Amino acid sequence: MINVINKTNCCGCNACYNICPTNAIQMINDEKGFWFPSIDKDKCINCGMCEKACPMLANKDNKNNPIAYACYNKDEKIRMESSSGGIFTLLAINIINRGGVVFGASFNNENLVEHICIDNIYDLYKLRGSKYLQSNTNTTYKEVKGYLDKNVLVLYTGTPCQIEGLLSYLQIDYENLYTQDIICHGVPSPKVWKKYLEFRLGDNKDKIIINFRDKSEGWSNYNIVLQNDSIKYKNVYKKDLYLKAFLKDICLRDSCYNCKFKKLNRLSDITLGDFWGISEVLPEMNDDKGTSLVIVNSKKGIELFDNINTNIIFKKVDLDKALEFNFMMIKSADLHKNREKFFENLDKLPFKVLIKKYLPESNIFYRILCRIIHKIMSIFK
Ligand SMILES: Cc1cc2nc3c(=O)[nH]c(=O)nc-3n(C[C@H](O)[C@H](O)[C@H](O)COP(=O)(O)OP(=O)(O)OC[C@H]3O[C@@H](n4cnc5c(N)ncnc54)[C@H](O)[C@@H]3O)c2cc1C
């Protein structure tokens, strides 16, 4: 029986919840807003399937030979609607055009994020774009198995832990399953996101369109936009309080600070990330509209990449060079020293006060010193 004593040992993928044959497992939110398995001991038959399905307990190594590319979608509209180069949409279209279905993260009616299944290209906009909070996979692993057993092609997309969770749940290699993960900084608490929305929008949260990565004024200095009929909030990411909390690592899931899925040799077929550093590695591929770092991990990944390569501009790159600018591929976020206090006061303090108190601005002299050190280090690189 799965037993989460230390919260860093559960990534919240829901594999145990999906596999339990007696529905003895429920996923329950803790006080920080992250879900963990809770077991009804009267229903549990000690079959051990939950432990077998858990990717945190599995030890799957992959001896592959990842190949890296800098890429962007030739379709400018899709590219501008996407967080980096708009590659996800092309992979998804390819699968749907071959009669398959695509799973990925979408906002629900409560402005929270959950995984859904899409079977037509007109609905793909729901999955497009990064949503910076943990997505709930709900019962999608079971749904995926249903499609796979009926010989339908499936593309499942998500964080590295969600992909390894799915593969661990399935236990067998399906020829008709394709997986795409992302380079993941870590996932913030949905409860923190809810508190932020309340602070920003009050009761005016209906039919809100959320864009974490509005690129209309450039990809490298993107905006967050929240918009409905009566409200439009737009702010550059560096100044937004929620994105500050996310990027300063104060509100990530416990397991994200020691993530075992961040690695070079991934189990997914393709990994997508932002090609930070493109202006230095391949300046001709940077027009500040978004360039993806695409890492092809497997034979199926090569097949997918070949299927879309007439729709993209791409160049092969040295993976080590690319990762010099994107160490989140392999390195976990650093635990913020104020994280516990931040969460203790999440229900007590107004959102703005909370951020100002636990993420204070460093003084101007310190910031100048950091910039000088950064410049000196880049000269010696
Ligand atoms: C929480 C999070 C952290 C990230 N951190 C980094 C990082 O540190 N460095 C980096 O290079 N890239 C990071 N990315 C990935 C990057 O922002 C782009 O999503 C990726 O490059 C794909 O871009 P695209 O333009 O091809 O497609 P897009 O259309 O922008 O992306 C859509 C894809 O993202 C998935 N997705 C969106 N939100 C979520 C979510 N909450 N949970 C799971 N899957 C989601 C969708 O299912 C789909 O597969 C992160 C993404 C997320 C969601």
Tab-separated table of C-alpha atoms and ligand atoms in Angstrom:
chain	number	residue	atom	x	y	z
A	1	MET	CA	0.000	0.000	0.000
A	2	ILE	CA	1.336	3.412	-0.963
A	3	ASN	CA	2.283	5.463	2.083
A	4	VAL	CA	3.450	9.044	1.610
A	5	ILE	CA	5.324	9.819	4.822
A	6	ASN	CA	7.593	12.410	3.278
A	7	LYS	CA	5.809	14.748	0.858
A	8	THR	CA	8.897	15.122	-1.304
A	9	ASN	CA	8.301	11.475	-2.312
A	10	CYS	CA	5.036	12.131	-4.165
A	11	CYS	CA	4.822	14.088	-7.435
A	12	GLY	CA	0.992	14.020	-7.569
A	13	CYS	CA	0.813	12.239	-10.940
A	14	ASN	CA	-2.278	10.196	-9.879
A	15	ALA	CA	-0.892	6.856	-11.149
A	16	CYS	CA	-1.814	5.115	-7.853
A	17	TYR	CA	-5.308	6.634	-7.910
A	18	ASN	CA	-5.845	5.472	-11.512
A	19	ILE	CA	-4.633	1.913	-10.961
A	20	CYS	CA	-6.330	0.987	-7.682
A	21	PRO	CA	-8.732	-1.898	-8.503
A	22	THR	CA	-10.976	-1.216	-5.491
A	23	ASN	CA	-11.069	2.604	-5.652
A	24	ALA	CA	-9.455	2.713	-2.237
A	25	ILE	CA	-7.322	5.738	-3.172
A	26	GLN	CA	-8.563	9.314	-3.244
A	27	MET	CA	-6.366	12.327	-4.024
A	28	ILE	CA	-6.822	14.905	-1.249
A	29	ASN	CA	-5.467	18.453	-1.194
A	30	ASP	CA	-3.160	19.382	1.675
A	31	GLU	CA	-3.072	22.814	3.333
A	32	LYS	CA	-0.654	24.068	0.640
A	33	GLY	CA	-3.021	23.081	-2.172
A	34	PHE	CA	-1.165	20.018	-3.519
A	35	TRP	CA	-2.912	16.648	-3.819
A	36	PHE	CA	-1.667	13.440	-2.216
A	37	PRO	CA	-3.104	9.912	-2.066
A	38	SER	CA	-5.303	9.021	0.888
A	39	ILE	CA	-6.078	5.332	1.367
A	40	ASP	CA	-9.308	3.866	2.648
A	41	LYS	CA	-7.888	0.886	4.533
A	42	ASP	CA	-11.268	-0.885	4.572
A	43	LYS	CA	-11.292	-0.956	0.770
A	44	CYS	CA	-7.570	-1.723	0.288
A	45	ILE	CA	-6.824	-5.372	-0.568
A	46	ASN	CA	-3.025	-4.953	-0.319
A	47	CYS	CA	-2.503	-5.959	-3.968
A	48	GLY	CA	0.568	-3.689	-4.250
A	49	MET	CA	-0.508	-2.309	-7.630
A	50	CYS	CA	-0.263	1.300	-6.416
A	51	GLU	CA	3.375	0.824	-5.456
A	52	LYS	CA	4.139	-0.816	-8.805
A	53	ALA	CA	2.549	2.107	-10.669
A	54	CYS	CA	4.334	4.829	-8.691
A	55	PRO	CA	7.062	6.514	-10.810
A	56	MET	CA	8.757	7.756	-7.643
A	57	LEU	CA	9.375	4.151	-6.568
A	58	ALA	CA	10.330	2.913	-10.035
A	59	ASN	CA	13.899	2.905	-11.243
A	60	LYS	CA	13.715	3.231	-14.989
A	61	ASP	CA	16.959	4.107	-16.710
A	62	ASN	CA	17.161	5.005	-20.350
A	63	LYS	CA	20.305	4.632	-22.402
A	64	ASN	CA	19.322	6.727	-25.390
A	65	ASN	CA	21.067	9.249	-27.566
A	66	PRO	CA	19.127	12.522	-27.383
A	67	ILE	CA	19.381	14.869	-30.372
A	68	ALA	CA	18.720	18.585	-29.947
A	69	TYR	CA	17.295	21.149	-32.368
A	70	ALA	CA	16.447	24.825	-32.317
A	71	CYS	CA	13.022	25.082	-33.990
A	72	TYR	CA	10.039	27.233	-34.627
A	73	ASN	CA	6.704	26.776	-36.351
A	74	LYS	CA	6.406	28.426	-39.798
A	75	ASP	CA	2.793	29.318	-38.929
A	76	GLU	CA	3.289	32.698	-37.272
A	77	LYS	CA	-0.195	32.839	-35.696
A	78	ILE	CA	0.216	29.506	-33.882
A	79	ARG	CA	3.744	30.425	-32.908
A	80	MET	CA	2.589	33.705	-31.345
A	81	GLU	CA	-0.150	31.890	-29.425
A	82	SER	CA	2.364	29.362	-28.056
A	83	SER	CA	4.868	29.801	-25.245
A	84	SER	CA	8.015	29.100	-27.218
A	85	GLY	CA	8.248	27.992	-30.861
A	86	GLY	CA	4.762	26.463	-31.249
A	87	ILE	CA	6.051	22.913	-31.739
A	88	PHE	CA	3.507	21.220	-29.474
A	89	THR	CA	0.641	22.184	-31.819
A	90	LEU	CA	2.389	20.596	-34.823
A	91	LEU	CA	2.968	17.319	-32.969
A	92	ALA	CA	-0.682	17.322	-31.887
A	93	ILE	CA	-1.998	18.071	-35.401
A	94	ASN	CA	0.108	15.225	-36.784
A	95	ILE	CA	-1.419	12.717	-34.346
A	96	ILE	CA	-4.999	13.964	-34.855
A	97	ASN	CA	-4.626	13.875	-38.650
A	98	ARG	CA	-3.640	10.219	-38.318
A	99	GLY	CA	-6.900	9.505	-36.432
A	100	GLY	CA	-5.421	9.840	-32.953
A	101	VAL	CA	-6.137	11.807	-29.780
A	102	VAL	CA	-4.028	14.231	-27.742
A	103	PHE	CA	-3.891	14.722	-23.979
A	104	GLY	CA	-2.576	17.912	-22.385
A	105	ALA	CA	-3.152	20.673	-19.856
A	106	SER	CA	-6.157	22.988	-20.140
A	107	PHE	CA	-7.924	25.537	-17.922
A	108	ASN	CA	-11.246	24.370	-16.458
A	109	ASN	CA	-14.286	26.455	-15.425
A	110	GLU	CA	-12.678	27.281	-12.087
A	111	ASN	CA	-9.551	28.658	-13.770
A	112	LEU	CA	-7.561	25.691	-12.480
A	113	VAL	CA	-5.594	23.387	-14.780
A	114	GLU	CA	-6.401	19.778	-15.589
A	115	HIS	CA	-5.505	17.268	-18.286
A	116	ILE	CA	-8.096	16.707	-20.997
A	117	CYS	CA	-8.350	14.714	-24.217
A	118	ILE	CA	-8.689	16.443	-27.610
A	119	ASP	CA	-9.686	14.649	-30.813
A	120	ASN	CA	-9.947	17.558	-33.300
A	121	ILE	CA	-7.578	20.320	-34.311
A	122	TYR	CA	-10.104	23.125	-33.628
A	123	ASP	CA	-9.972	22.465	-29.867
A	124	LEU	CA	-6.185	22.322	-29.657
A	125	TYR	CA	-6.084	25.976	-28.545
A	126	LYS	CA	-7.182	24.696	-25.113
A	127	LEU	CA	-3.888	22.858	-24.659
A	128	ARG	CA	-1.724	25.505	-26.270
A	129	GLY	CA	0.463	27.681	-24.026
A	130	SER	CA	2.180	27.056	-20.692
A	131	LYS	CA	-0.016	27.209	-17.612
A	132	TYR	CA	2.191	27.848	-14.615
A	133	LEU	CA	0.495	25.735	-11.955
A	134	GLN	CA	0.196	21.996	-11.399
A	135	SER	CA	-2.207	20.327	-13.801
A	136	ASN	CA	-4.429	17.588	-12.385
A	137	THR	CA	-4.242	14.481	-14.563
A	138	ASN	CA	-7.462	13.182	-12.926
A	139	THR	CA	-8.381	9.820	-14.524
A	140	THR	CA	-6.648	10.451	-17.862
A	141	TYR	CA	-4.214	7.521	-17.445
A	142	LYS	CA	-7.204	5.156	-17.445
A	143	GLU	CA	-8.645	6.937	-20.502
A	144	VAL	CA	-5.298	6.620	-22.303
A	145	LYS	CA	-5.235	2.860	-21.674
A	146	GLY	CA	-8.771	2.611	-23.084
A	147	TYR	CA	-7.697	4.283	-26.332
A	148	LEU	CA	-4.449	2.306	-26.584
A	149	ASP	CA	-6.263	-1.009	-26.142
A	150	LYS	CA	-8.573	-0.003	-28.994
A	151	ASN	CA	-5.503	0.663	-31.189
A	152	VAL	CA	-6.067	4.426	-31.336
A	153	LEU	CA	-2.923	6.600	-31.603
A	154	VAL	CA	-2.356	8.672	-28.450
A	155	LEU	CA	-0.061	11.633	-27.798
A	156	TYR	CA	0.201	12.326	-24.064
A	157	THR	CA	1.901	15.591	-23.069
A	158	GLY	CA	2.849	17.060	-19.718
A	159	THR	CA	5.557	17.467	-17.132
A	160	PRO	CA	8.316	14.813	-16.945
A	161	CYS	CA	6.740	13.316	-13.786
A	162	GLN	CA	3.342	13.052	-15.499
A	163	ILE	CA	4.916	11.194	-18.429
A	164	GLU	CA	6.842	8.796	-16.201
A	165	GLY	CA	3.669	8.382	-14.105
A	166	LEU	CA	1.749	7.329	-17.211
A	167	LEU	CA	4.461	4.913	-18.374
A	168	SER	CA	4.685	3.400	-14.900
A	169	TYR	CA	0.890	3.052	-14.753
A	170	LEU	CA	0.760	1.320	-18.157
A	171	GLN	CA	3.701	-1.017	-17.409
A	172	ILE	CA	3.843	-2.183	-21.070
A	173	ASP	CA	5.232	-0.439	-24.143
A	174	TYR	CA	2.407	0.418	-26.516
A	175	GLU	CA	3.389	0.939	-30.160
A	176	ASN	CA	0.536	3.453	-30.566
A	177	LEU	CA	1.567	5.706	-27.628
A	178	TYR	CA	3.674	8.831	-28.167
A	179	THR	CA	4.784	11.003	-25.260
A	180	GLN	CA	6.043	14.565	-25.126
A	181	ASP	CA	7.278	16.196	-21.940
A	182	ILE	CA	8.529	19.700	-21.235
A	183	ILE	CA	11.586	21.138	-19.625
A	184	CYS	CA	9.922	21.947	-16.310
A	185	HIS	CA	10.993	24.586	-13.828
A	186	GLY	CA	8.630	23.037	-11.254
A	187	VAL	CA	4.897	23.348	-10.649
A	188	PRO	CA	3.381	26.006	-8.362
A	189	SER	CA	0.518	25.324	-5.970
A	190	PRO	CA	-2.978	25.712	-7.482
A	191	LYS	CA	-4.049	27.231	-4.151
A	192	VAL	CA	-1.490	30.037	-4.502
A	193	TRP	CA	-2.792	30.659	-8.039
A	194	LYS	CA	-6.383	30.857	-6.708
A	195	LYS	CA	-5.356	33.354	-4.018
A	196	TYR	CA	-3.588	35.427	-6.652
A	197	LEU	CA	-6.666	35.446	-8.926
A	198	GLU	CA	-8.874	36.543	-6.007
A	199	PHE	CA	-6.450	39.373	-5.245
A	200	ARG	CA	-6.205	40.439	-8.887
A	201	LEU	CA	-9.824	39.998	-10.031
A	202	GLY	CA	-12.014	39.830	-6.916
A	203	ASP	CA	-15.325	38.268	-7.932
A	204	ASN	CA	-14.787	39.137	-11.580
A	205	LYS	CA	-13.330	35.739	-12.543
A	206	ASP	CA	-15.952	34.595	-15.037
A	207	LYS	CA	-14.917	33.714	-18.588
A	208	ILE	CA	-11.459	34.995	-17.926
A	209	ILE	CA	-8.875	34.381	-20.631
A	210	ILE	CA	-5.469	33.694	-19.137
A	211	ASN	CA	-2.209	34.003	-21.023
A	212	PHE	CA	0.927	33.458	-18.979
A	213	ARG	CA	3.152	34.101	-21.971
A	214	ASP	CA	1.794	36.972	-24.075
A	215	LYS	CA	4.545	37.620	-26.639
A	216	SER	CA	3.035	40.679	-28.326
A	217	GLU	CA	5.876	42.829	-26.965
A	218	GLY	CA	8.550	40.177	-27.337
A	219	TRP	CA	9.218	36.609	-26.230
A	220	SER	CA	12.156	37.261	-23.928
A	221	ASN	CA	10.292	39.889	-21.913
A	222	TYR	CA	6.806	38.370	-22.014
A	223	ASN	CA	3.650	39.604	-20.306
A	224	ILE	CA	1.007	37.872	-18.245
A	225	VAL	CA	-2.509	38.831	-19.420
A	226	LEU	CA	-5.848	38.246	-17.646
A	227	GLN	CA	-8.835	39.406	-19.609
A	228	ASN	CA	-12.632	39.243	-19.731
A	229	ASP	CA	-15.418	41.637	-20.827
A	230	SER	CA	-14.821	44.022	-17.935
A	231	ILE	CA	-11.181	43.622	-16.935
A	232	LYS	CA	-7.792	43.589	-18.627
A	233	TYR	CA	-4.684	43.106	-16.551
A	234	LYS	CA	-1.336	43.037	-18.366
A	235	ASN	CA	2.078	43.127	-16.757
A	236	VAL	CA	5.601	42.203	-17.718
A	237	TYR	CA	6.549	38.894	-16.087
A	238	LYS	CA	9.304	40.358	-13.944
A	239	LYS	CA	6.857	42.670	-12.184
A	240	ASP	CA	3.930	40.314	-11.731
A	241	LEU	CA	3.529	39.042	-8.163
A	242	TYR	CA	2.440	35.492	-9.092
A	243	LEU	CA	5.212	34.953	-11.629
A	244	LYS	CA	7.679	36.332	-9.105
A	245	ALA	CA	6.520	33.724	-6.562
A	246	PHE	CA	6.815	30.993	-9.226
A	247	LEU	CA	10.219	31.967	-10.564
A	248	LYS	CA	11.689	32.602	-7.092
A	249	ASP	CA	10.742	29.006	-6.174
A	250	ILE	CA	8.692	29.827	-3.095
A	251	CYS	CA	5.476	27.999	-4.001
A	252	LEU	CA	6.499	24.851	-5.927
A	253	ARG	CA	5.391	21.324	-5.069
A	254	ASP	CA	7.572	19.652	-2.411
A	255	SER	CA	8.877	17.028	-4.884
A	256	CYS	CA	9.989	19.703	-7.385
A	257	TYR	CA	12.913	20.669	-5.139
A	258	ASN	CA	14.411	17.230	-5.618
A	259	CYS	CA	12.976	16.116	-8.941
A	260	LYS	CA	14.090	12.676	-10.087
A	261	PHE	CA	12.616	13.170	-13.575
A	262	LYS	CA	14.904	16.011	-14.580
A	263	LYS	CA	17.609	14.247	-16.544
A	264	LEU	CA	19.312	14.088	-19.886
A	265	ASN	CA	18.078	10.626	-20.848
A	266	ARG	CA	14.326	11.029	-20.652
A	267	LEU	CA	11.670	8.339	-21.072
A	268	SER	CA	9.487	10.589	-23.239
A	269	ASP	CA	9.769	10.508	-27.044
A	270	ILE	CA	10.251	14.277	-27.360
A	271	THR	CA	11.082	17.024	-24.864
A	272	LEU	CA	10.099	20.652	-25.525
A	273	GLY	CA	11.548	23.730	-23.857
A	274	ASP	CA	12.313	27.378	-24.415
A	275	PHE	CA	15.571	27.914	-26.248
A	276	TRP	CA	16.959	30.435	-23.782
A	277	GLY	CA	20.365	31.465	-25.093
A	278	ILE	CA	19.312	31.261	-28.749
A	279	SER	CA	20.689	34.767	-29.368
A	280	GLU	CA	24.138	33.472	-28.411
A	281	VAL	CA	24.006	29.926	-29.830
A	282	LEU	CA	22.177	30.665	-33.123
A	283	PRO	CA	21.360	34.392	-33.416
A	284	GLU	CA	19.854	33.861	-36.902
A	285	MET	CA	17.101	31.721	-35.299
A	286	ASN	CA	16.097	34.489	-32.886
A	287	ASP	CA	13.494	37.072	-33.888
A	288	ASP	CA	12.097	37.380	-30.333
A	289	LYS	CA	8.899	35.560	-31.321
A	290	GLY	CA	9.861	32.316	-29.567
A	291	THR	CA	12.249	29.506	-30.408
A	292	SER	CA	11.904	26.009	-28.978
A	293	LEU	CA	14.591	23.669	-27.798
A	294	VAL	CA	13.395	20.308	-29.114
A	295	ILE	CA	15.102	17.188	-27.810
A	296	VAL	CA	14.359	13.993	-29.678
A	297	ASN	CA	14.752	11.053	-27.303
A	298	SER	CA	13.616	7.914	-29.116
A	299	LYS	CA	12.796	6.242	-32.457
A	300	LYS	CA	9.191	7.385	-32.120
A	301	GLY	CA	10.502	10.869	-31.399
A	302	ILE	CA	12.522	10.776	-34.659
A	303	GLU	CA	9.384	9.631	-36.510
A	304	LEU	CA	7.304	12.500	-35.034
A	305	PHE	CA	10.003	15.051	-35.768
A	306	ASP	CA	10.321	13.816	-39.383
A	307	ASN	CA	6.539	14.113	-39.767
A	308	ILE	CA	6.526	17.823	-38.842
A	309	ASN	CA	9.852	19.008	-40.219
A	310	THR	CA	8.418	20.554	-43.382
A	311	ASN	CA	6.350	22.884	-41.177
A	312	ILE	CA	9.234	24.188	-39.111
A	313	ILE	CA	12.442	26.144	-39.397
A	314	PHE	CA	15.071	24.099	-37.576
A	315	LYS	CA	18.768	23.629	-36.970
A	316	LYS	CA	20.549	20.836	-35.149
A	317	VAL	CA	22.457	22.060	-32.091
A	318	ASP	CA	24.919	20.686	-29.604
A	319	LEU	CA	22.806	19.562	-26.623
A	320	ASP	CA	25.452	20.467	-24.021
A	321	LYS	CA	25.712	23.967	-25.491
A	322	ALA	CA	21.917	24.403	-25.407
A	323	LEU	CA	21.737	23.200	-21.811
A	324	GLU	CA	24.305	25.757	-20.693
A	325	PHE	CA	21.398	28.196	-20.973
A	326	ASN	CA	18.664	25.832	-19.831
A	327	PHE	CA	19.872	23.937	-16.802
A	328	MET	CA	16.262	23.387	-15.637
A	329	MET	CA	16.363	20.326	-17.933
A	330	ILE	CA	18.592	18.596	-15.395
A	331	LYS	CA	18.594	20.674	-12.212
A	332	SER	CA	15.866	20.981	-9.570
A	333	ALA	CA	14.709	24.358	-8.253
A	334	ASP	CA	16.355	25.588	-5.034
A	335	LEU	CA	14.138	25.453	-1.969
A	336	HIS	CA	13.352	29.029	-0.924
A	337	LYS	CA	14.234	29.691	2.692
A	338	ASN	CA	10.860	31.417	3.324
A	339	ARG	CA	8.673	28.715	1.702
A	340	GLU	CA	7.209	27.312	4.934
A	341	LYS	CA	6.395	30.776	6.324
A	342	PHE	CA	4.934	31.822	2.980
A	343	PHE	CA	2.480	28.891	3.027
A	344	GLU	CA	1.740	29.304	6.773
A	345	ASN	CA	0.537	32.822	6.016
A	346	LEU	CA	-1.157	32.163	2.676
A	347	ASP	CA	-4.639	32.250	4.247
A	348	LYS	CA	-3.769	34.983	6.730
A	349	LEU	CA	-2.151	37.780	4.738
A	350	PRO	CA	-3.352	39.675	1.639
A	351	PHE	CA	-1.495	38.365	-1.448
A	352	LYS	CA	0.505	41.537	-2.012
A	353	VAL	CA	1.621	41.727	1.631
A	354	LEU	CA	2.570	38.050	1.527
A	355	ILE	CA	4.843	38.552	-1.497
A	356	LYS	CA	6.389	41.757	-0.156
A	357	LYS	CA	7.057	40.086	3.192
A	358	TYR	CA	8.547	36.803	2.008
A	359	LEU	CA	10.049	37.889	-1.321
A	360	PRO	CA	11.429	41.334	-0.500
A	361	GLU	CA	13.156	43.318	-3.228
A	362	SER	CA	16.927	43.197	-2.885
A	363	ASN	CA	18.479	46.649	-2.607
A	364	ILE	CA	19.781	48.485	-5.659
A	365	PHE	CA	23.505	48.113	-4.767
A	366	TYR	CA	23.106	44.345	-4.407
A	367	ARG	CA	21.345	44.166	-7.792
A	368	ILE	CA	24.135	46.186	-9.481
A	369	LEU	CA	26.754	43.914	-7.884
A	370	CYS	CA	24.925	40.823	-9.215
A	371	ARG	CA	24.808	42.306	-12.712
A	372	ILE	CA	28.564	43.072	-12.656
A	373	ILE	CA	29.362	39.515	-11.477
A	374	HIS	CA	27.082	38.114	-14.198
A	375	LYS	CA	28.856	40.221	-16.890
A	376	ILE	CA	32.309	39.141	-15.682
A	377	MET	CA	31.261	35.480	-15.666
A	378	SER	CA	29.904	35.687	-19.225
A	379	ILE	CA	33.273	37.112	-20.438
A	380	PHE	CA	35.088	34.045	-19.064
A	381	LYS	CA	32.562	31.495	-20.439
B	1	LIG	C1	4.939	24.586	-15.257
B	1	LIG	C2	5.849	24.754	-16.457
B	1	LIG	C3	7.189	25.045	-16.252
B	1	LIG	C4	8.052	25.189	-17.348
B	1	LIG	N1	9.365	25.470	-17.125
B	1	LIG	C5	10.221	25.586	-18.170
B	1	LIG	C6	11.621	25.857	-17.952
B	1	LIG	O1	12.071	26.020	-16.810
B	1	LIG	N2	12.427	25.928	-19.033
B	1	LIG	C7	11.953	25.724	-20.310
B	1	LIG	O2	12.735	25.790	-21.249
B	1	LIG	N3	10.647	25.479	-20.545
B	1	LIG	C8	9.771	25.400	-19.510
B	1	LIG	N4	8.451	25.118	-19.737
B	1	LIG	C9	8.028	24.726	-21.106
B	1	LIG	C10	7.811	25.865	-22.070
B	1	LIG	O3	7.246	26.977	-21.384
B	1	LIG	C11	6.868	25.476	-23.213
B	1	LIG	O4	5.660	24.946	-22.695
B	1	LIG	C12	7.407	24.430	-24.114
B	1	LIG	O5	8.615	24.894	-24.638
B	1	LIG	C13	6.425	24.078	-25.246
B	1	LIG	O6	6.234	25.189	-26.019
B	1	LIG	P1	5.472	25.194	-27.417
B	1	LIG	O7	5.537	26.606	-27.903
B	1	LIG	O8	5.981	24.134	-28.314
B	1	LIG	O9	3.992	24.746	-27.044
B	1	LIG	P2	2.911	25.407	-26.126
B	1	LIG	O10	1.648	25.403	-26.891
B	1	LIG	O11	3.355	26.672	-25.541
B	1	LIG	O12	2.813	24.354	-24.912
B	1	LIG	C14	1.777	23.445	-24.774
B	1	LIG	C15	2.300	22.246	-24.053
B	1	LIG	O13	2.541	22.520	-22.669
B	1	LIG	C16	1.795	21.612	-21.877
B	1	LIG	N5	1.455	22.271	-20.624
B	1	LIG	C17	1.010	23.533	-20.469
B	1	LIG	N6	0.799	23.780	-19.168
B	1	LIG	C18	1.088	22.650	-18.500
B	1	LIG	C19	1.032	22.269	-17.135
B	1	LIG	N7	0.641	23.101	-16.176
B	1	LIG	N8	1.385	21.003	-16.813
B	1	LIG	C20	1.764	20.119	-17.762
B	1	LIG	N9	1.846	20.430	-19.073
B	1	LIG	C21	1.514	21.678	-19.432
B	1	LIG	C22	0.603	21.234	-22.739
B	1	LIG	O14	0.013	20.021	-22.309
B	1	LIG	C23	1.282	21.116	-24.093
B	1	LIG	O15	2.023	19.909	-24.166
B	1	LIG	C24	7.550	25.035	-18.666
B	1	LIG	C25	6.189	24.779	-18.860
B	1	LIG	C26	5.345	24.633	-17.768
B	1	LIG	C27	3.899	24.342	-17.993
